[in-house]
Coordinates of C-alpha atoms and ligand atoms in Angstrom, one line a residue:
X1 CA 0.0 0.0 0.0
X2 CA 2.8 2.4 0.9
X3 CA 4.8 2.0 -1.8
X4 CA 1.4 2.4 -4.3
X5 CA 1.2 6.0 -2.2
X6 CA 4.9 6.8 -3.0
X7 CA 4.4 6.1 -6.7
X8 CA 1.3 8.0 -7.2
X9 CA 2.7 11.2 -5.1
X10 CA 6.1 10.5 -7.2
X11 CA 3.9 10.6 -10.4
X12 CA 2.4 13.8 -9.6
X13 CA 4.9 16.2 -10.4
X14 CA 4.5 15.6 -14.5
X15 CA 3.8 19.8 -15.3
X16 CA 6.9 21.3 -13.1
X17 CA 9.5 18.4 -13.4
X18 CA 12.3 19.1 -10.5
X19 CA 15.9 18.4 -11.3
X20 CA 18.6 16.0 -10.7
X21 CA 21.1 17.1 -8.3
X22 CA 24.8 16.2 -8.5
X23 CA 25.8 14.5 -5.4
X24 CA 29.5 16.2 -4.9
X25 CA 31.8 16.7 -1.7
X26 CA 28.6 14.3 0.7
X27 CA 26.1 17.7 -0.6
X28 CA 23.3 17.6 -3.3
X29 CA 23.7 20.3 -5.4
X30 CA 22.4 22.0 -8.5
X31 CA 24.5 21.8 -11.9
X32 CA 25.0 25.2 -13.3
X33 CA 25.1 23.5 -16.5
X34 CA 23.1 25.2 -19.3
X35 CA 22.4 21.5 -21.4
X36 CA 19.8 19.4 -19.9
X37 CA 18.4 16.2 -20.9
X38 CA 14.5 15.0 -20.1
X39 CA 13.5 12.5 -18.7
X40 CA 10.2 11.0 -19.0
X41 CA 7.8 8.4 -17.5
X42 CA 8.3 4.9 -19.8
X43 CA 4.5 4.1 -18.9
X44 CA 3.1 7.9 -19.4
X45 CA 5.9 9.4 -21.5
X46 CA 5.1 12.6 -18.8
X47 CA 7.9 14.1 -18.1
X48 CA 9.6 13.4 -15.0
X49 CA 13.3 15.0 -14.1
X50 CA 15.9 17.1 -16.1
X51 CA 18.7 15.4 -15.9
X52 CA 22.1 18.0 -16.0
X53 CA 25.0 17.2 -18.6
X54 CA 27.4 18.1 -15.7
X55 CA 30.1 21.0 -16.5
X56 CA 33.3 20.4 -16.5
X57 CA 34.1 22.2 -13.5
X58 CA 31.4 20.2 -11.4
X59 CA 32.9 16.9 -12.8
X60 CA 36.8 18.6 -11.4
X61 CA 34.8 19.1 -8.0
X62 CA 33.7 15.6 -8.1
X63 CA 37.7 14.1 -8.8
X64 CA 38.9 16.4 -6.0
X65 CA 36.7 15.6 -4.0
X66 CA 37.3 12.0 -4.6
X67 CA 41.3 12.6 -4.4
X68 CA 40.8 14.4 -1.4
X69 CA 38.3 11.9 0.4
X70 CA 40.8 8.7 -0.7
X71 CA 43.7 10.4 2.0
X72 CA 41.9 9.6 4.8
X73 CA 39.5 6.4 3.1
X74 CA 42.4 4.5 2.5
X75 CA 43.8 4.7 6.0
X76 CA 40.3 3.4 7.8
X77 CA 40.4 0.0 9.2
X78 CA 39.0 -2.8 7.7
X79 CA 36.3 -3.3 10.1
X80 CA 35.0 0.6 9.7
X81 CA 34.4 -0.4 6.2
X82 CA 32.5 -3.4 6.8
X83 CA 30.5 -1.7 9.7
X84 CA 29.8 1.2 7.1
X85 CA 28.2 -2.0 4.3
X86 CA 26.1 -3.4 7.2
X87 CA 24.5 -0.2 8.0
X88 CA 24.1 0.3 4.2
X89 CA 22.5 -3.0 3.4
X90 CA 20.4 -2.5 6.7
X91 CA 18.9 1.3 4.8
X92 CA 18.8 -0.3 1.5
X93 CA 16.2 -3.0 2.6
X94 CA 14.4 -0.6 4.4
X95 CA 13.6 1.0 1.4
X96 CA 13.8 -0.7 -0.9
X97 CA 10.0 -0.5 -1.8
X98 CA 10.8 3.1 -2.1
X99 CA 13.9 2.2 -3.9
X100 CA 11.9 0.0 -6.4
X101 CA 9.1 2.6 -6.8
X102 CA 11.7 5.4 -8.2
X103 CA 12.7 2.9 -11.0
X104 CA 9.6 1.8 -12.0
X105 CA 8.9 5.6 -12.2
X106 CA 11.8 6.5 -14.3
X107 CA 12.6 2.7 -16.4
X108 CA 9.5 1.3 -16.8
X109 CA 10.2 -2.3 -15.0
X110 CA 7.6 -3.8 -13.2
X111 CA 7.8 -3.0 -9.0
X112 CA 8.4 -6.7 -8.6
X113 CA 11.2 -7.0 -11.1
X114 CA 12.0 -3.6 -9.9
X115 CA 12.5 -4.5 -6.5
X116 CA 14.8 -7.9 -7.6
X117 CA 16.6 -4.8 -9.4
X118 CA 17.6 -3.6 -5.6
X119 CA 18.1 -7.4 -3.9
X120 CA 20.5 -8.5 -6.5
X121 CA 22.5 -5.5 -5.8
X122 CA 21.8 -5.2 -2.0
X123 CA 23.6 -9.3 -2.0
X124 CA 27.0 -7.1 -3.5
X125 CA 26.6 -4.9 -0.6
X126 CA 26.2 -8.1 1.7
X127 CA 28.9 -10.1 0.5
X128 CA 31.3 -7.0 0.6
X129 CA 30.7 -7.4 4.2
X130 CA 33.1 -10.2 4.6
X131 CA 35.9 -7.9 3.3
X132 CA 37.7 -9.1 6.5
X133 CA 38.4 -12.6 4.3
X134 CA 38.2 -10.8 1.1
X135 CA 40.8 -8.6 0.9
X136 CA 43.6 -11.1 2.7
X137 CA 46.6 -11.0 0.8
X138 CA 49.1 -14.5 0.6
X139 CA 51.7 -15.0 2.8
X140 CA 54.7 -17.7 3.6
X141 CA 57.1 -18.1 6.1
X142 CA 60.9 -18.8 5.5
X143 CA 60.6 -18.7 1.5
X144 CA 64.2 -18.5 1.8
X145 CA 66.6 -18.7 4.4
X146 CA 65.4 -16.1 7.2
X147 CA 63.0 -14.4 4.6
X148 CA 59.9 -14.3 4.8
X149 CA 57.0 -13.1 2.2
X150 CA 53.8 -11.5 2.7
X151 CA 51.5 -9.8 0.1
X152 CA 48.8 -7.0 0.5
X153 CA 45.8 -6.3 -1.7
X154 CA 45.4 -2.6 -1.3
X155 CA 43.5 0.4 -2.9
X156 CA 44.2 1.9 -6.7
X157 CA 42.8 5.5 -5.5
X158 CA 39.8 7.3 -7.5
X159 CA 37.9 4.6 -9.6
X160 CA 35.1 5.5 -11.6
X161 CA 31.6 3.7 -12.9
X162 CA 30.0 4.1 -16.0
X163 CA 26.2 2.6 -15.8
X164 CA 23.3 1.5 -18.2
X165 CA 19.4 1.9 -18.0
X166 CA 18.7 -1.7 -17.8
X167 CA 19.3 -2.1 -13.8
X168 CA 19.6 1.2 -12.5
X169 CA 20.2 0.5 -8.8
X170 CA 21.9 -3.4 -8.5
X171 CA 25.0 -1.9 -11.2
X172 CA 25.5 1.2 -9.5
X173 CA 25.6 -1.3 -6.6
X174 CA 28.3 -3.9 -8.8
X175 CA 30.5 -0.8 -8.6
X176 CA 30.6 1.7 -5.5
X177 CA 30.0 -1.2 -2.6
X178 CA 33.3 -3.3 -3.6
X179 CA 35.4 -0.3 -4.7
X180 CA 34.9 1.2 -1.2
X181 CA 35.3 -1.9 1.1
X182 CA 38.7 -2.1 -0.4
X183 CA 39.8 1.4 0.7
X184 CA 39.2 3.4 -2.8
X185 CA 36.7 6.2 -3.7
X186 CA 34.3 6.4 -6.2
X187 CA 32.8 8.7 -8.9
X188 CA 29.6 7.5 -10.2
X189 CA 27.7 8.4 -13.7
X190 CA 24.7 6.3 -13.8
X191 CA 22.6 6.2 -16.6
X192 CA 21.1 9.7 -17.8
X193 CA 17.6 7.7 -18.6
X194 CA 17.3 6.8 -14.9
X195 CA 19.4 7.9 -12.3
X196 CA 17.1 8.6 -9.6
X197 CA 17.5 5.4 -8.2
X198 CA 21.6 5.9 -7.5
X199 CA 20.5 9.3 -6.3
X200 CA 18.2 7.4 -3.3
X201 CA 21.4 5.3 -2.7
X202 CA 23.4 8.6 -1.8
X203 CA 21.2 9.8 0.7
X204 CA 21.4 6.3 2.3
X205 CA 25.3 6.7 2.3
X206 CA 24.7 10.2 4.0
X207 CA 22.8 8.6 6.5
X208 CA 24.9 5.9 7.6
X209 CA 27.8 8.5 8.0
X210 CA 30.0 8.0 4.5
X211 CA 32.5 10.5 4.8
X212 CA 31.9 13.0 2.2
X213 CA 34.0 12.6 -1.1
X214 CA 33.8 8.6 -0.6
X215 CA 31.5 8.3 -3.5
X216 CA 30.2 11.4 -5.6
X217 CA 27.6 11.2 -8.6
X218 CA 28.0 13.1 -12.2
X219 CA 25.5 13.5 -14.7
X220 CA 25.9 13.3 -18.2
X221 CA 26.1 11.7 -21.7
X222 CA 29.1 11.3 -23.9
X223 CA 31.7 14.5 -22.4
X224 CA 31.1 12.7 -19.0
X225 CA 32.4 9.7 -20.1
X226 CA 35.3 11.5 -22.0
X227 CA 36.3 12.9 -18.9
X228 CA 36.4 10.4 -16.9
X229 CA 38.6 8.1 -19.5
X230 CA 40.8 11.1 -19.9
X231 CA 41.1 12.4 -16.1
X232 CA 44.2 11.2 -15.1
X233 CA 43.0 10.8 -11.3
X234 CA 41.1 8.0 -12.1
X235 CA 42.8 5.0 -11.8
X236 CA 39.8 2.0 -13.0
X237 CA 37.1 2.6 -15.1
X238 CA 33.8 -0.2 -14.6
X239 CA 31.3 0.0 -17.3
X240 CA 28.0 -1.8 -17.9
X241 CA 26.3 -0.9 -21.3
X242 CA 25.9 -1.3 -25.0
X243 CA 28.7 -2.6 -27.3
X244 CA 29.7 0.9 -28.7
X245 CA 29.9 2.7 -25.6
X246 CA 32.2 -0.2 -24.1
X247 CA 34.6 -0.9 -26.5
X248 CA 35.0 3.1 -26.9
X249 CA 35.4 3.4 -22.9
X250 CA 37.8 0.4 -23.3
X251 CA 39.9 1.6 -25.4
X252 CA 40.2 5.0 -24.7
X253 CA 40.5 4.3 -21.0
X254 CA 43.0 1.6 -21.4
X255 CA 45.2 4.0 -23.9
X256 CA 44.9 6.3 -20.6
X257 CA 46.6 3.6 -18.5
X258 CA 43.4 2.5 -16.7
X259 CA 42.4 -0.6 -15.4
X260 CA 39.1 -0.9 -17.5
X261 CA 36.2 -3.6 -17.0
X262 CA 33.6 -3.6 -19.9
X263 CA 30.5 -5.5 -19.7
X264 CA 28.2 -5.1 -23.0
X265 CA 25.9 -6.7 -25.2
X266 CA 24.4 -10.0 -25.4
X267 CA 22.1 -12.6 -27.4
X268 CA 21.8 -15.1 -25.2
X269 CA 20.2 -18.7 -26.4
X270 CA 18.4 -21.3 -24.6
X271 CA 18.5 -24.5 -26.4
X272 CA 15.4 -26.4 -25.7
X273 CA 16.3 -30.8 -25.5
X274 CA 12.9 -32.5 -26.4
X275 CA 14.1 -34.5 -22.8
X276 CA 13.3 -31.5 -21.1
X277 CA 10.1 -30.5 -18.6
X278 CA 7.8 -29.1 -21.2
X279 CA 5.8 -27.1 -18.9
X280 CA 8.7 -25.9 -17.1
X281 CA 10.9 -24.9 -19.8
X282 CA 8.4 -23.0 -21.8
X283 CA 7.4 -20.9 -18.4
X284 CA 10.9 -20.4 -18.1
X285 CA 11.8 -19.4 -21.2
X286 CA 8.8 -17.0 -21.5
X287 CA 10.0 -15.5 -18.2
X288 CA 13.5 -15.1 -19.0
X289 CA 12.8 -13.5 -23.0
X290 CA 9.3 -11.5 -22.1
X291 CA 10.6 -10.5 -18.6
X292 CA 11.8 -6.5 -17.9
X293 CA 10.3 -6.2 -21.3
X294 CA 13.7 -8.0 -22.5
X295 CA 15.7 -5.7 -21.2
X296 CA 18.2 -7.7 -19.6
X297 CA 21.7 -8.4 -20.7
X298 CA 20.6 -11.8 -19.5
X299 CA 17.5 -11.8 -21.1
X300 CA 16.7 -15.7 -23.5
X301 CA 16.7 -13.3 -26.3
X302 CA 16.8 -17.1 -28.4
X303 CA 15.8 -20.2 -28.0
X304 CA 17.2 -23.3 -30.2
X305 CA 14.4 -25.9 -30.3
X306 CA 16.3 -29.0 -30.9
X307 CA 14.2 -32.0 -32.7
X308 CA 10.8 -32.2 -31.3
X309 CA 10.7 -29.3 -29.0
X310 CA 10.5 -27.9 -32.2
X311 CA 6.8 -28.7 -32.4
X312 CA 5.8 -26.9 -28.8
X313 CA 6.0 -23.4 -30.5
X314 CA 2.3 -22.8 -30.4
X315 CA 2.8 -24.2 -26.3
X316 CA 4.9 -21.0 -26.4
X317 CA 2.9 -19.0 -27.8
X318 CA -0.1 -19.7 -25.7
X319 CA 2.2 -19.1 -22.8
X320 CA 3.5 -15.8 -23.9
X321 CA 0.0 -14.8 -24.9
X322 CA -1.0 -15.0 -21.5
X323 CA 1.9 -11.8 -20.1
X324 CA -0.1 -9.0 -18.7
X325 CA 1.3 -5.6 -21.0
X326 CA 0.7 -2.6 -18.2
X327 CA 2.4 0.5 -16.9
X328 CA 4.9 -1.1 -14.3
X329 CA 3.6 -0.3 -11.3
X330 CA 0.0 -1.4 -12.2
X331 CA -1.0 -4.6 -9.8
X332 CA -0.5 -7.6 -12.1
X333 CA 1.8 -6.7 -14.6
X334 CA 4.4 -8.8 -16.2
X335 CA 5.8 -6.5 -19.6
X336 CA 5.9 -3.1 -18.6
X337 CA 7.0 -0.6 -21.2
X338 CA 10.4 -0.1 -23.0
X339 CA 12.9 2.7 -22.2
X340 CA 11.9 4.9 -24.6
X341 CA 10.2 5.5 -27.8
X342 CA 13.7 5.4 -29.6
X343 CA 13.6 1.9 -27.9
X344 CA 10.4 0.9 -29.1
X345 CA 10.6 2.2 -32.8
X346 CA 14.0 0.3 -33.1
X347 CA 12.6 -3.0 -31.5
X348 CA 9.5 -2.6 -34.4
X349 CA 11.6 -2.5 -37.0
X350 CA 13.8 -5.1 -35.9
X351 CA 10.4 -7.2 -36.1
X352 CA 9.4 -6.1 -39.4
X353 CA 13.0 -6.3 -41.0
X354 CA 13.3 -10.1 -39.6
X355 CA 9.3 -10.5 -41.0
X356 CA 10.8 -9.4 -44.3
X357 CA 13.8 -11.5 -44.4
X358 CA 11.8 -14.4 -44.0
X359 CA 10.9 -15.1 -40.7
X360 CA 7.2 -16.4 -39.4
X361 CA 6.2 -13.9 -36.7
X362 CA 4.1 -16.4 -34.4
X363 CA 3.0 -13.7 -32.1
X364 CA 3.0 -9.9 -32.9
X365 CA 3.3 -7.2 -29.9
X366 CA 3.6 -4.6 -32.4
X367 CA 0.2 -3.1 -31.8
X368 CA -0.4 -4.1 -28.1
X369 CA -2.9 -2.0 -26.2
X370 CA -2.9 -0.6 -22.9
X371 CA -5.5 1.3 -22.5
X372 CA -5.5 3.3 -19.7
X373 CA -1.3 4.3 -20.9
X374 CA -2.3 5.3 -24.5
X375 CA 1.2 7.4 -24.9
X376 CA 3.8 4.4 -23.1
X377 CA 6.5 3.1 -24.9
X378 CA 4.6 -0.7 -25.2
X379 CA 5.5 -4.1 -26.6
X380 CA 4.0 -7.2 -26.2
X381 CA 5.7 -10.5 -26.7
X382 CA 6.5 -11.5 -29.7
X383 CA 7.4 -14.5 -31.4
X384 CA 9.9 -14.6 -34.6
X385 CA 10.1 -18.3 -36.0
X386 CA 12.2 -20.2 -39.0
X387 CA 14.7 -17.0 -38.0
X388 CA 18.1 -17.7 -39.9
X389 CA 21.1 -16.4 -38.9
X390 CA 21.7 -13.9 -41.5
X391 CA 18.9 -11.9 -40.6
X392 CA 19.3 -8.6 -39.0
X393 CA 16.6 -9.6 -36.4
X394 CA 19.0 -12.2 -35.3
X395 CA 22.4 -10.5 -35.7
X396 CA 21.8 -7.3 -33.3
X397 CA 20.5 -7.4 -30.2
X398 CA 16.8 -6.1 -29.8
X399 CA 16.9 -5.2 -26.1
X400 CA 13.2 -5.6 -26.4
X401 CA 10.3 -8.5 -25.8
X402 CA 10.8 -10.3 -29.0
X403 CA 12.0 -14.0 -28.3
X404 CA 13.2 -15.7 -31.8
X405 CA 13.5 -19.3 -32.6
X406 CA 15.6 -21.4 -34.2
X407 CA 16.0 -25.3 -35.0
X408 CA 18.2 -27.7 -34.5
X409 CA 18.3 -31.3 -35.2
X410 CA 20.6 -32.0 -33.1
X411 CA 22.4 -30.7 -29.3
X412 CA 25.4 -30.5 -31.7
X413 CA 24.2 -28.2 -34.1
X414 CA 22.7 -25.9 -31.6
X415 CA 25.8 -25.6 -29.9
X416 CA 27.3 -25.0 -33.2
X417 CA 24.7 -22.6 -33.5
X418 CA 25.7 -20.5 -29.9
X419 CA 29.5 -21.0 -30.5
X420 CA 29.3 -19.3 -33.8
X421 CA 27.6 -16.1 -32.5
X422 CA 30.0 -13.5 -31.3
X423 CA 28.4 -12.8 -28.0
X424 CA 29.3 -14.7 -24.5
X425 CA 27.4 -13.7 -22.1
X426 CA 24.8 -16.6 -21.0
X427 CA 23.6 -19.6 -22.6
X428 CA 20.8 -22.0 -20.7
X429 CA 20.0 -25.5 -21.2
X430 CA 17.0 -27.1 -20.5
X431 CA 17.6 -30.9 -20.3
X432 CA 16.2 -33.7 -17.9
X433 CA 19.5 -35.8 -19.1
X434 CA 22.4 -35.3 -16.6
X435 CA 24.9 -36.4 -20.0
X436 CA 23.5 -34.3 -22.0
X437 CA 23.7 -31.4 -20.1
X438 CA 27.4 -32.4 -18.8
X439 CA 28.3 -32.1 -22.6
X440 CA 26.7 -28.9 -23.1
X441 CA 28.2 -27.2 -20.0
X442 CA 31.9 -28.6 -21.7
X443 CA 31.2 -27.6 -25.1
X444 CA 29.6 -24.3 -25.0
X445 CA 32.0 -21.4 -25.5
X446 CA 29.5 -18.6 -23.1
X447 CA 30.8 -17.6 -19.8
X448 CA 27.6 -18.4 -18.3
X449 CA 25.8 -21.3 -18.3
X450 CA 22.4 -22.4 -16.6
X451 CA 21.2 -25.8 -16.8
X452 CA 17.3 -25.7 -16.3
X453 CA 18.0 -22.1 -15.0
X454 CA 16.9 -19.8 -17.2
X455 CA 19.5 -16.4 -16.4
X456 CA 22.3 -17.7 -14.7
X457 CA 23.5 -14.9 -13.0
X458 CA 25.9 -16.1 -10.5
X459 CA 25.6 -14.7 -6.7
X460 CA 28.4 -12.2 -5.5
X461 CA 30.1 -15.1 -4.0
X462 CA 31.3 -15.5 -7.5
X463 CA 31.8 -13.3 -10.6
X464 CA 29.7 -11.8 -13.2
X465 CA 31.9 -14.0 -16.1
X466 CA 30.1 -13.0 -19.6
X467 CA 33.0 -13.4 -22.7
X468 CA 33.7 -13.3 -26.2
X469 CA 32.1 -10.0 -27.4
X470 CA 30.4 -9.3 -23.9
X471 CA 33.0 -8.2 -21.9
X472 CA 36.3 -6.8 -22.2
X473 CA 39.0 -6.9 -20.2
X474 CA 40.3 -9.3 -17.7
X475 CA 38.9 -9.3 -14.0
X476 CA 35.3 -9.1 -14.4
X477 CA 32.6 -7.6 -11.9
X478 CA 32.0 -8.6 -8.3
X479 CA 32.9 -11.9 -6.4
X480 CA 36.9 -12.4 -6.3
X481 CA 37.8 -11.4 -9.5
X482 CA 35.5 -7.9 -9.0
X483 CA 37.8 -7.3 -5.1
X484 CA 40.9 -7.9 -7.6
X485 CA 39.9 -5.2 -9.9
X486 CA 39.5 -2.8 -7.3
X487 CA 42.8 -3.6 -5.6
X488 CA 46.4 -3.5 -6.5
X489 CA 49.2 -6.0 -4.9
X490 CA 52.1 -4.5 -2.7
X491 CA 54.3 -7.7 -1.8
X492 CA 57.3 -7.6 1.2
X493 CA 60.1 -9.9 1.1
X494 CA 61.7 -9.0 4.8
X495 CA 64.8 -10.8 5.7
X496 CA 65.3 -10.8 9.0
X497 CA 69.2 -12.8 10.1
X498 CA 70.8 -12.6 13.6
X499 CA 74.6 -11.6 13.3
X500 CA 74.4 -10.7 9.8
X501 CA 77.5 -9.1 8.0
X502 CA 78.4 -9.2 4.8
X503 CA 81.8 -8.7 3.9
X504 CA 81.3 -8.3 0.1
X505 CA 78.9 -6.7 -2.1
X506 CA 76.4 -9.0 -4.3
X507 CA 76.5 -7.7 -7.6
X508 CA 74.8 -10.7 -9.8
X509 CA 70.6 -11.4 -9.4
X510 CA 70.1 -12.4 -6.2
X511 CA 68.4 -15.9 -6.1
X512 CA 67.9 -16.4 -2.6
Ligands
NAD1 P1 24.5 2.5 -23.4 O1 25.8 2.0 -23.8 O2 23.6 3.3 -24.3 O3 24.7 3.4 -22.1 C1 25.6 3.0 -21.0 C2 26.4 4.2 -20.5 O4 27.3 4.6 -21.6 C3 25.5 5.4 -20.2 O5 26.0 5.9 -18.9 C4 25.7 6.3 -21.3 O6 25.7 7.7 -20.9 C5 27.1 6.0 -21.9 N1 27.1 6.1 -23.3 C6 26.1 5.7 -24.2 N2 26.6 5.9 -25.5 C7 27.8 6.3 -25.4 C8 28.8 6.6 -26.4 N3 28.6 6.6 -27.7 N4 30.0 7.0 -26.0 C9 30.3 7.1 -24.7 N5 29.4 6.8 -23.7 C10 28.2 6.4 -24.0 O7 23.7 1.3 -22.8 P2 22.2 1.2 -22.3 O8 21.3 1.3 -23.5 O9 22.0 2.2 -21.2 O10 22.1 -0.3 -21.7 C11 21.7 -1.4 -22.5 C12 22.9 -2.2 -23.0 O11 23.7 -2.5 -21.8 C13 22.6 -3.4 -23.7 O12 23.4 -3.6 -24.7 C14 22.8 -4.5 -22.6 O13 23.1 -5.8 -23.1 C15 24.0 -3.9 -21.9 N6 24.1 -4.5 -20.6 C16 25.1 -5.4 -20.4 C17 25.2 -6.0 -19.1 C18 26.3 -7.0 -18.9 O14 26.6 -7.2 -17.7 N7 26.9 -7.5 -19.9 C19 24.4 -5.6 -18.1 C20 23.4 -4.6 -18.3 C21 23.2 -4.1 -19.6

């Protein structure tokens, strides 16, 4: 009930849309920027914020302040950073209905999805609490004679993020949470389509005493990014997005001596074993395409029907019929609306293109209806069958509710089929053979892989591992691997001898 007040109230302010603050020094403040960019209401297209392109002199306040906070950050104890997380994760769960409310608002995503949004990146904040085990280093007594060895992970300094629209609070949460336990500071520029929900997180990190200058927030579009590849105070870049954005921010950051991290696109497959639950799969497989509207970077965006699974399509199709398309924080909904109308004219057209190339559209959201949200960005499911993999439909990623389908004969071909696409990022399985699936899982070229689980999105115990062309880089986001990125390795060799003298000078490589 209270969080249906908070979106209503939220929704009122459609004719005098407020602004976006910056979040600089621990103070919100107004940009004096003179470029602003809208944003509106996915459901309503009202409009809800201005978001500020930040100037360049705010985004030099924000580094400083950074550089400035990291004197003192670094030097806190271990256990101060931890105690800071559990206060954090206490706030965050607090609100998170509040938390959830704001991104339905501003992306569109149902508040159920919304508030998994929030929990997956509220378990980052969790695990970061064990930094006490995280963050030990390696160490070994007499390596050599009297010496002994020890190694430290330890901070880089300023690190930056650089978010998408698809999850506006749990990868703003990937970043800051792990950055900080390890004794760095942060400069945050979430997405300029929603940021509202990073924007809530700050006034949590207020509130459980962050010093200010710990973590600040930027605004912006493309200069924003520019700077922070460029700014030579920033010593690790993180960025979550599309494919063009990444392997720019990849390459210009690394040619700027950064550590860089680049998660990006995806066109994920689930091949479909005629072995498998029938009923299971296909709810899962509806779930994991028609979910968040598709836009997930683990969204089933295909799905291989291999032999006679090939004959359940209308089973799909009856499934995917029955998704609820409503404004997101309507009771009931399962599709809410896309990002933007950009978003949904691009998604159409993918349709239509793969239509014309040849494919058998099973189901058509095209013209979906929501009555009550005449001007929202809408989709409903669809359905693209007989889709080869020349067409266009197939090729890019839709980022929308379209699920297309492909055949196999055999598991072989279809994980000919995955292995041939350029992206890595997740693959699923669905399979009631355990030797079947056991070849799959050693086959398949993706770095994630669910076997009767739809969007295998590991748990921050591990790491976020999408390959090939969805991610660049080398130590990818949370789990170990994100607590190395975020760190640096100081080792000591100390030798320590009673009595020692030495009479001569060693002049050739010491080999202990
Ligand atoms: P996007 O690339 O448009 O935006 C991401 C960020 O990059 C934003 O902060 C934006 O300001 C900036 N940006 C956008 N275009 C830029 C450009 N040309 N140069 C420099 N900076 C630019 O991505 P999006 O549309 O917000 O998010 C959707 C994409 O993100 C999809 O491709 C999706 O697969 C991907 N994604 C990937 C993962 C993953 O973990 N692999 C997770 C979520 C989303």
């Amino acid at each position: 009930m209270l969080s249906a007040v908070r979106v209503i109230s939220a929704r009122s302010y459609s004719n005098v849309a407020p602004t976006t603050k910056l979040f600089i020094d621990g103070k919100f403040q107004e940009s004096q920027t003179t470029q602003w960019i809208e944003l509106h209401d996915p459901a309503t297209n009202n409009l809800v914020t201005r978001v500020p392109q930040s100037t360049k002199s705010e985004m030099n306040a924000a580094v400083e302040s950074a550089r400035n906070a990291y004197q003192s950050w670094k030097r806190t104890t271990v256990l101060t950073r931890q105690q800071l997380m559990l206060k954090l994760q206490h706030v965050i769960r607090r609100d998170m209905k509040k938390l959830a409310a704001n991104i339905t608002l501003e992306q569109g995503k149902t508040l159920a999805d919304a508030e998994g949004d929030v929990m997956r990146g509220l378990q980052v904040v969790e695990h970061s609490c064990s930094a006490g085990s995280l963050l030990q280093g390696e160490s070994l007594q007499n390596i050599a004679t009297d010496m002994d060895c020890v190694s430290y992970k330890l901070p880089l300094g300023v690190t930056a993020g650089i978010c998408p629209f698809n999850f506006p609070a749990m990868i703003p949460l990937w970043m800051f949470p792990l950055a900080l336990i390890a004794g760095n500071t942060s400069i945050i520029k979430p997405s300029e389509r929603d940021p509202g929900a990073t924007m809530l997180l700050m006034e949590l990190l207020n509130e459980v005493g962050c010093p200010p200058g710990v973590v600040n927030v930027i605004h912006g579009s493309r200069d924003a990014v520019n700077f922070i590849c460029d700014n030579p105070d920033i010593k690790a870049i993180s960025f979550v997005g599309s494919d063009t954005a990444g392997q720019y921010i990849y390459q210009r950051g690394c040619a700027n001596g950064k550590r860089v991290q680049s998660n990006m696109g995806a066109k994920n497959h689930a091949v479909v074993l005629p072995d498998a639950n029938k009923e299971m799969s296909i709810d899962q497989l509806c779930g994991a395409a028609f979910g968040a509207a598709g836009q997930r970077c683990m969204a089933i965006s295909v799905a291989v029907l291999v032999g006679e699974a090939q004959k359940w399509i209308p089973d799909i199709v009856a499934r995917a019929k029955k998704l609820k398309v409503n404004a997101g924080h309507e009771p009931g909904t399962d599709v809410g609306p896309v990002i933007s109308p950009v978003a949904k004219e691009r998604i159409c057209h993918l349709i239509e293109s793969g239509i014309k190339q040849g494919a058998k559209c099973d189901l058509d959201g095209r013209n979906v209806v929501v009555e009550k949200y005449p001007k929202g960005n809408f989709v409903g499911p669809t359905i693209l069958s007989n889709v080869r993999p020349s067409y266009d439909c197939y090729k890019q990623e839709i980022f929308g509710p379209v699920l297309i389908i492909v055949h196999a004969d055999t598991m072989e071909e279809a994980i000919e089929i995955i292995n041939s696409n350029p992206y890595g990022n997740g693959t699923a399985i669905f399979t009631t053979s355990g030797s079947n699936a056991r070849q799959f899982v050693n086959e398949i070229d993706v770095g994630q892989v669910g076997v009767n689980v739809p969007i295998p999105v590991p748990l921050p115990m591990f790491s976020f591992t999408g390959s090939r062309g969805s991610f660049w880089g080398d130590l990818h986001f949370y789990g170990k691997q994100g607590l190395n990125f975020y760190t640096q390795t100081k080792t000591i060799t100390s030798m320590w001898r009673k009595g020692q003298s030495l009479t001569k000078s060693t002049v050739s490589m010491p080999v202990h």
